[in-house]
Coordinates of C-alpha atoms in Angstrom, one line a residue:
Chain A
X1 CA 98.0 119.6 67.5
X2 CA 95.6 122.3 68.8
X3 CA 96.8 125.1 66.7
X4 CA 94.5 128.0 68.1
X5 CA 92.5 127.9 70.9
X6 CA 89.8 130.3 71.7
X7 CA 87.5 130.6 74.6
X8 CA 84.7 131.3 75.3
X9 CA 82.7 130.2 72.1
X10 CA 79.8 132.7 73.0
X11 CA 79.3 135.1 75.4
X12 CA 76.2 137.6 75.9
X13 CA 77.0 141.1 78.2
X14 CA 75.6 143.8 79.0
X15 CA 76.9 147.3 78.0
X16 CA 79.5 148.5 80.4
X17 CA 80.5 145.3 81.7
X18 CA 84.1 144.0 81.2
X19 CA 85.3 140.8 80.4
X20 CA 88.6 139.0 78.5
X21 CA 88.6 136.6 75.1
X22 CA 91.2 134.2 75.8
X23 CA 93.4 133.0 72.5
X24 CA 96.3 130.5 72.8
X25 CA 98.5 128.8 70.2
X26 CA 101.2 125.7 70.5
X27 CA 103.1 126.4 67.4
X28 CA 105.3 129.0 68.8
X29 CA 104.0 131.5 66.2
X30 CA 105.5 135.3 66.9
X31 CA 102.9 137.0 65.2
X32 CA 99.3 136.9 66.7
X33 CA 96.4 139.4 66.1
X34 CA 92.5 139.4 66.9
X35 CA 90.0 140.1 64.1
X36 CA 86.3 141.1 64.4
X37 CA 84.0 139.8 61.6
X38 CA 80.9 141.5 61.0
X39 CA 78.3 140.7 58.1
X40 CA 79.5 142.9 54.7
X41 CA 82.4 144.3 56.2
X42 CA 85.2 141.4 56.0
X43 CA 87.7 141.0 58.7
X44 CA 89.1 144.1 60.8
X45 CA 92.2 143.7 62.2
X46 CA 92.1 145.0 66.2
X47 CA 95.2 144.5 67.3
X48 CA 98.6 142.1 66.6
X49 CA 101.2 141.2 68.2
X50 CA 105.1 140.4 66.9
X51 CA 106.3 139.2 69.7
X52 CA 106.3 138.9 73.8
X53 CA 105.9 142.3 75.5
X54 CA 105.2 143.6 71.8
X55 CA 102.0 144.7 70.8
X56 CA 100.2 147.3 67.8
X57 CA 97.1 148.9 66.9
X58 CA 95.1 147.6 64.0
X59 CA 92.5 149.0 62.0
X60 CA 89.6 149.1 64.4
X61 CA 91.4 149.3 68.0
X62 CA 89.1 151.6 70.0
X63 CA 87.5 149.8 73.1
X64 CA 89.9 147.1 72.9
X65 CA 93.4 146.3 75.1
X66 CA 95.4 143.7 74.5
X67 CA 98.7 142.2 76.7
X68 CA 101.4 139.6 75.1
X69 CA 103.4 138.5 78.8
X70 CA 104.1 135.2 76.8
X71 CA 104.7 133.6 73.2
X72 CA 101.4 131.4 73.8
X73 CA 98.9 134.1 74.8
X74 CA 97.2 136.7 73.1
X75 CA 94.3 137.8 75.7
X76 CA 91.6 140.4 74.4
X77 CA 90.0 142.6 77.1
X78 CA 86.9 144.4 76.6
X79 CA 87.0 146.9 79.7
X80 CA 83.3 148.5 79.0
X81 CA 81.4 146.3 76.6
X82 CA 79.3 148.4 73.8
X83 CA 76.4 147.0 71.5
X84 CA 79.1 148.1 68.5
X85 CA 81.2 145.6 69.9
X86 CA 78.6 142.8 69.1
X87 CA 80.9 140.7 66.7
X88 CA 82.3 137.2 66.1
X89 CA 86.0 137.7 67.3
X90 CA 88.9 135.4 65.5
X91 CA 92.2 134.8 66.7
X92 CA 95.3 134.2 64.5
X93 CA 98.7 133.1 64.5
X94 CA 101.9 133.3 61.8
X95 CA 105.2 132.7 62.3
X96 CA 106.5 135.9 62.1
X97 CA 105.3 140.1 61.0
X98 CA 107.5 139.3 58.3
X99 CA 106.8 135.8 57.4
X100 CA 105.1 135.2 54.1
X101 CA 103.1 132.1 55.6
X102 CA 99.2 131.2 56.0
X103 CA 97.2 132.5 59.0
X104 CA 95.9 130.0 60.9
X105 CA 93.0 131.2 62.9
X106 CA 90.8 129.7 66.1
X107 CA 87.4 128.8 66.0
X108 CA 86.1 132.1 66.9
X109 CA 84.4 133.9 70.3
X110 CA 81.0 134.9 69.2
X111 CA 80.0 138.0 71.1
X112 CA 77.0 139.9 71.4
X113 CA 76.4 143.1 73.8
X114 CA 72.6 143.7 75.1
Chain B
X1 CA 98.2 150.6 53.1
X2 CA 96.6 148.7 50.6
X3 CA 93.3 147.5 50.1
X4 CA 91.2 144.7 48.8
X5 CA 88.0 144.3 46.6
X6 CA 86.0 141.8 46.5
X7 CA 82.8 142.1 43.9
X8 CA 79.5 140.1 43.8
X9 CA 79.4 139.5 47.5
X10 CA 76.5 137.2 47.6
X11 CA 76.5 134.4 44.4
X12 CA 74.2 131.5 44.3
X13 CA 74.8 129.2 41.5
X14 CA 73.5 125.3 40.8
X15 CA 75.8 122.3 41.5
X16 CA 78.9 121.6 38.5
X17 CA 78.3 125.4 37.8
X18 CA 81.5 127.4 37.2
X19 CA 82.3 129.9 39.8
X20 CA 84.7 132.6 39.9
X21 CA 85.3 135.2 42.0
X22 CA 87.2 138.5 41.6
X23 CA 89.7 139.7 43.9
X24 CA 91.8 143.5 42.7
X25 CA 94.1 145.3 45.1
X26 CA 95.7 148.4 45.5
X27 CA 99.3 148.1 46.7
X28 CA 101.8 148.4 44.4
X29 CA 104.8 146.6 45.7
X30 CA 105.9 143.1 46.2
X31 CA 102.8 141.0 47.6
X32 CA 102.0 138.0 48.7
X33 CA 98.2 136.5 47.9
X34 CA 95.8 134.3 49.6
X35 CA 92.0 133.2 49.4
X36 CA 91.0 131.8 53.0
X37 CA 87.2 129.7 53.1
X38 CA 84.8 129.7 55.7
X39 CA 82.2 126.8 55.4
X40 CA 78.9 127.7 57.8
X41 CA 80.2 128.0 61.2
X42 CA 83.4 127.3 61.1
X43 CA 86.6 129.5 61.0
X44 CA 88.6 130.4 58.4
X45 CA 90.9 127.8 56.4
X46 CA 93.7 128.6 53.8
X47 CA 92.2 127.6 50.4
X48 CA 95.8 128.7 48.5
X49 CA 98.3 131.4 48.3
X50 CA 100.7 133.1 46.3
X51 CA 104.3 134.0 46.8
X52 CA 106.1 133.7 44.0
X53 CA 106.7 131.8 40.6
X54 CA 104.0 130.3 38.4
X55 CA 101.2 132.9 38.6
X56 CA 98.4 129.9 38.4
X57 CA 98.2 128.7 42.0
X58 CA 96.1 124.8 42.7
X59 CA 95.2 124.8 46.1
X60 CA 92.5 122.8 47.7
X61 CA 89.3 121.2 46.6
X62 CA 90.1 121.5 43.1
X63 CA 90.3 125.5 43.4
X64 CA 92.3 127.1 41.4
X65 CA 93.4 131.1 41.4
X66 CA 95.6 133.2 38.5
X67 CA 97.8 135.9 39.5
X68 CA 97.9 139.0 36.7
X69 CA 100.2 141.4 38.0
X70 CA 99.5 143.6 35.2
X71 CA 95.9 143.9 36.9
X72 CA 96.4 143.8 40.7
X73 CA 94.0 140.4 40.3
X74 CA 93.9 137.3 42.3
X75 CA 90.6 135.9 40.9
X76 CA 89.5 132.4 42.6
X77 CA 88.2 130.1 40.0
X78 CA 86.8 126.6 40.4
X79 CA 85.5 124.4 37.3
X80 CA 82.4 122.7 39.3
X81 CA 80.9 123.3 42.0
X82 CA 79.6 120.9 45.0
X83 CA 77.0 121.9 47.3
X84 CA 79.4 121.3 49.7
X85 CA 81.5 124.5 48.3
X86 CA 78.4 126.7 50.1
X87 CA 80.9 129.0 52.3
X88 CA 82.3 132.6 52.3
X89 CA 85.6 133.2 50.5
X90 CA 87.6 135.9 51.4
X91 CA 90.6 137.3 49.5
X92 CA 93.4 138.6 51.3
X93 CA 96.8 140.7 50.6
X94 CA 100.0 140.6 52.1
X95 CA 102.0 144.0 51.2
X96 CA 104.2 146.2 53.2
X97 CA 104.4 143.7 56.0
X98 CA 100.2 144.1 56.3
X99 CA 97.7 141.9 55.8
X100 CA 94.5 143.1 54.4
X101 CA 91.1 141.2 53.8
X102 CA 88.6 141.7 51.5
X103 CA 84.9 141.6 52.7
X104 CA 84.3 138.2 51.2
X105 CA 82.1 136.6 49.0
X106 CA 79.1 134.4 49.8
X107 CA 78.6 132.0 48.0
X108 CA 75.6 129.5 48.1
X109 CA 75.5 126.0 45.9
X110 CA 72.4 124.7 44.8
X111 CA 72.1 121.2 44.9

């Protein structure tokens, strides 16, 4: 079983370039979201998802789009890459919005702006 | 929406030392309870959660974590520590249909 998958591991841009963090999952969770983790400042949600064609601002959504065309795929898309944006980003799944159950969250995209 | 505190973030303590770490929250409703680990490098991994029912959760690794509602606490306890308990451990709260993480403790293991 995969669970989460998250690509690329690292990635080093420049500011104002674009690029997307890919995030799958195989265990036909409804609920997906992407976190940012930054040192002394937890996890920050940026944006979830409950469904296909659903999506939802987090906590920390400016700079970020995200698109949910199927129950697999959770793309993030940075469209003009800041140094604030330097982060290591986290995928996670759940069965459902209302679900009680565990997050289970990919390996992480470690991203730093120059 | 409710929030989550986490105290002491960094902790370094010797091997078959005690640890426990405090976790309060704000939300006043129904909630469930959870305290995910991050070893170095890795991602996060469910150590144990709460729903519902005896308020002294076992989870993994011989963690432990008590439930006062009376407190808004979830506070992570472990008898003895190994080295190889050196991670982050972050405390998170399910109320209101959000999910809100505390910014995590560090802790570090001496052998």
């Amino acid at each position: 079983n995969a669970g989460v998958t998250q690509t690329p591991k690292f990635q080093v841009l420049k500011t104002g370039q674009s690029m997307t963090l890919q995030c799958a999952q195989d265990m036909n969770h409804e609920y997906m979201s992407w976190y940012r983790q930054d040192p002394g400042m937890g996890l920050r949600l940026i944006h979830y998802s409950v469904g296909a064609g659903i999506t939802d601002q987090g906590e920390v959504p400016n700079g970020y789009n995200v698109s949910r065309s199927t129950t697999e795929d959770f793309p993030l898309r940075l469209l003009s890459a800041a140094p604030s944006q330097t982060s290591v980003y986290f995928c996670a799944s759940r069965v459902g919005q209302l679900s009680a159950g565990e997050l289970f969250f990919g390996e992480g995209s470690r991203l730093t702006v120059l | 929406a409710q929030s989550v505190s986490q105290h002491n973030h960094h902790v370094i303590l010797s091997e078959a030392a005690s640890l426990e770490l405090g976790c309060n929250y704000s939300y006043g409703g129904t909630v469930n309870l959870f305290w995910y680990v991050q070893y170095p490098g890795q991602h996060l991994q469910l150590l144990l959660k709460y729903f519902s029912g005896d308020p002294l959760v076992k989870g993994i690794k011989g963690f432990e974590a008590e439930f006062i509602k009376s407190k808004f606490s979830f506070n992570l306890r472990k008898p003895s520590v190994q080295w190889s308990d050196t991670a982050e451990y972050f405390c998170a709260v399910k109320g209101n249909n959000r999910l809100a993480f505390g910014k995590g403790n560090q802790v570090v293991v001496i052998p």
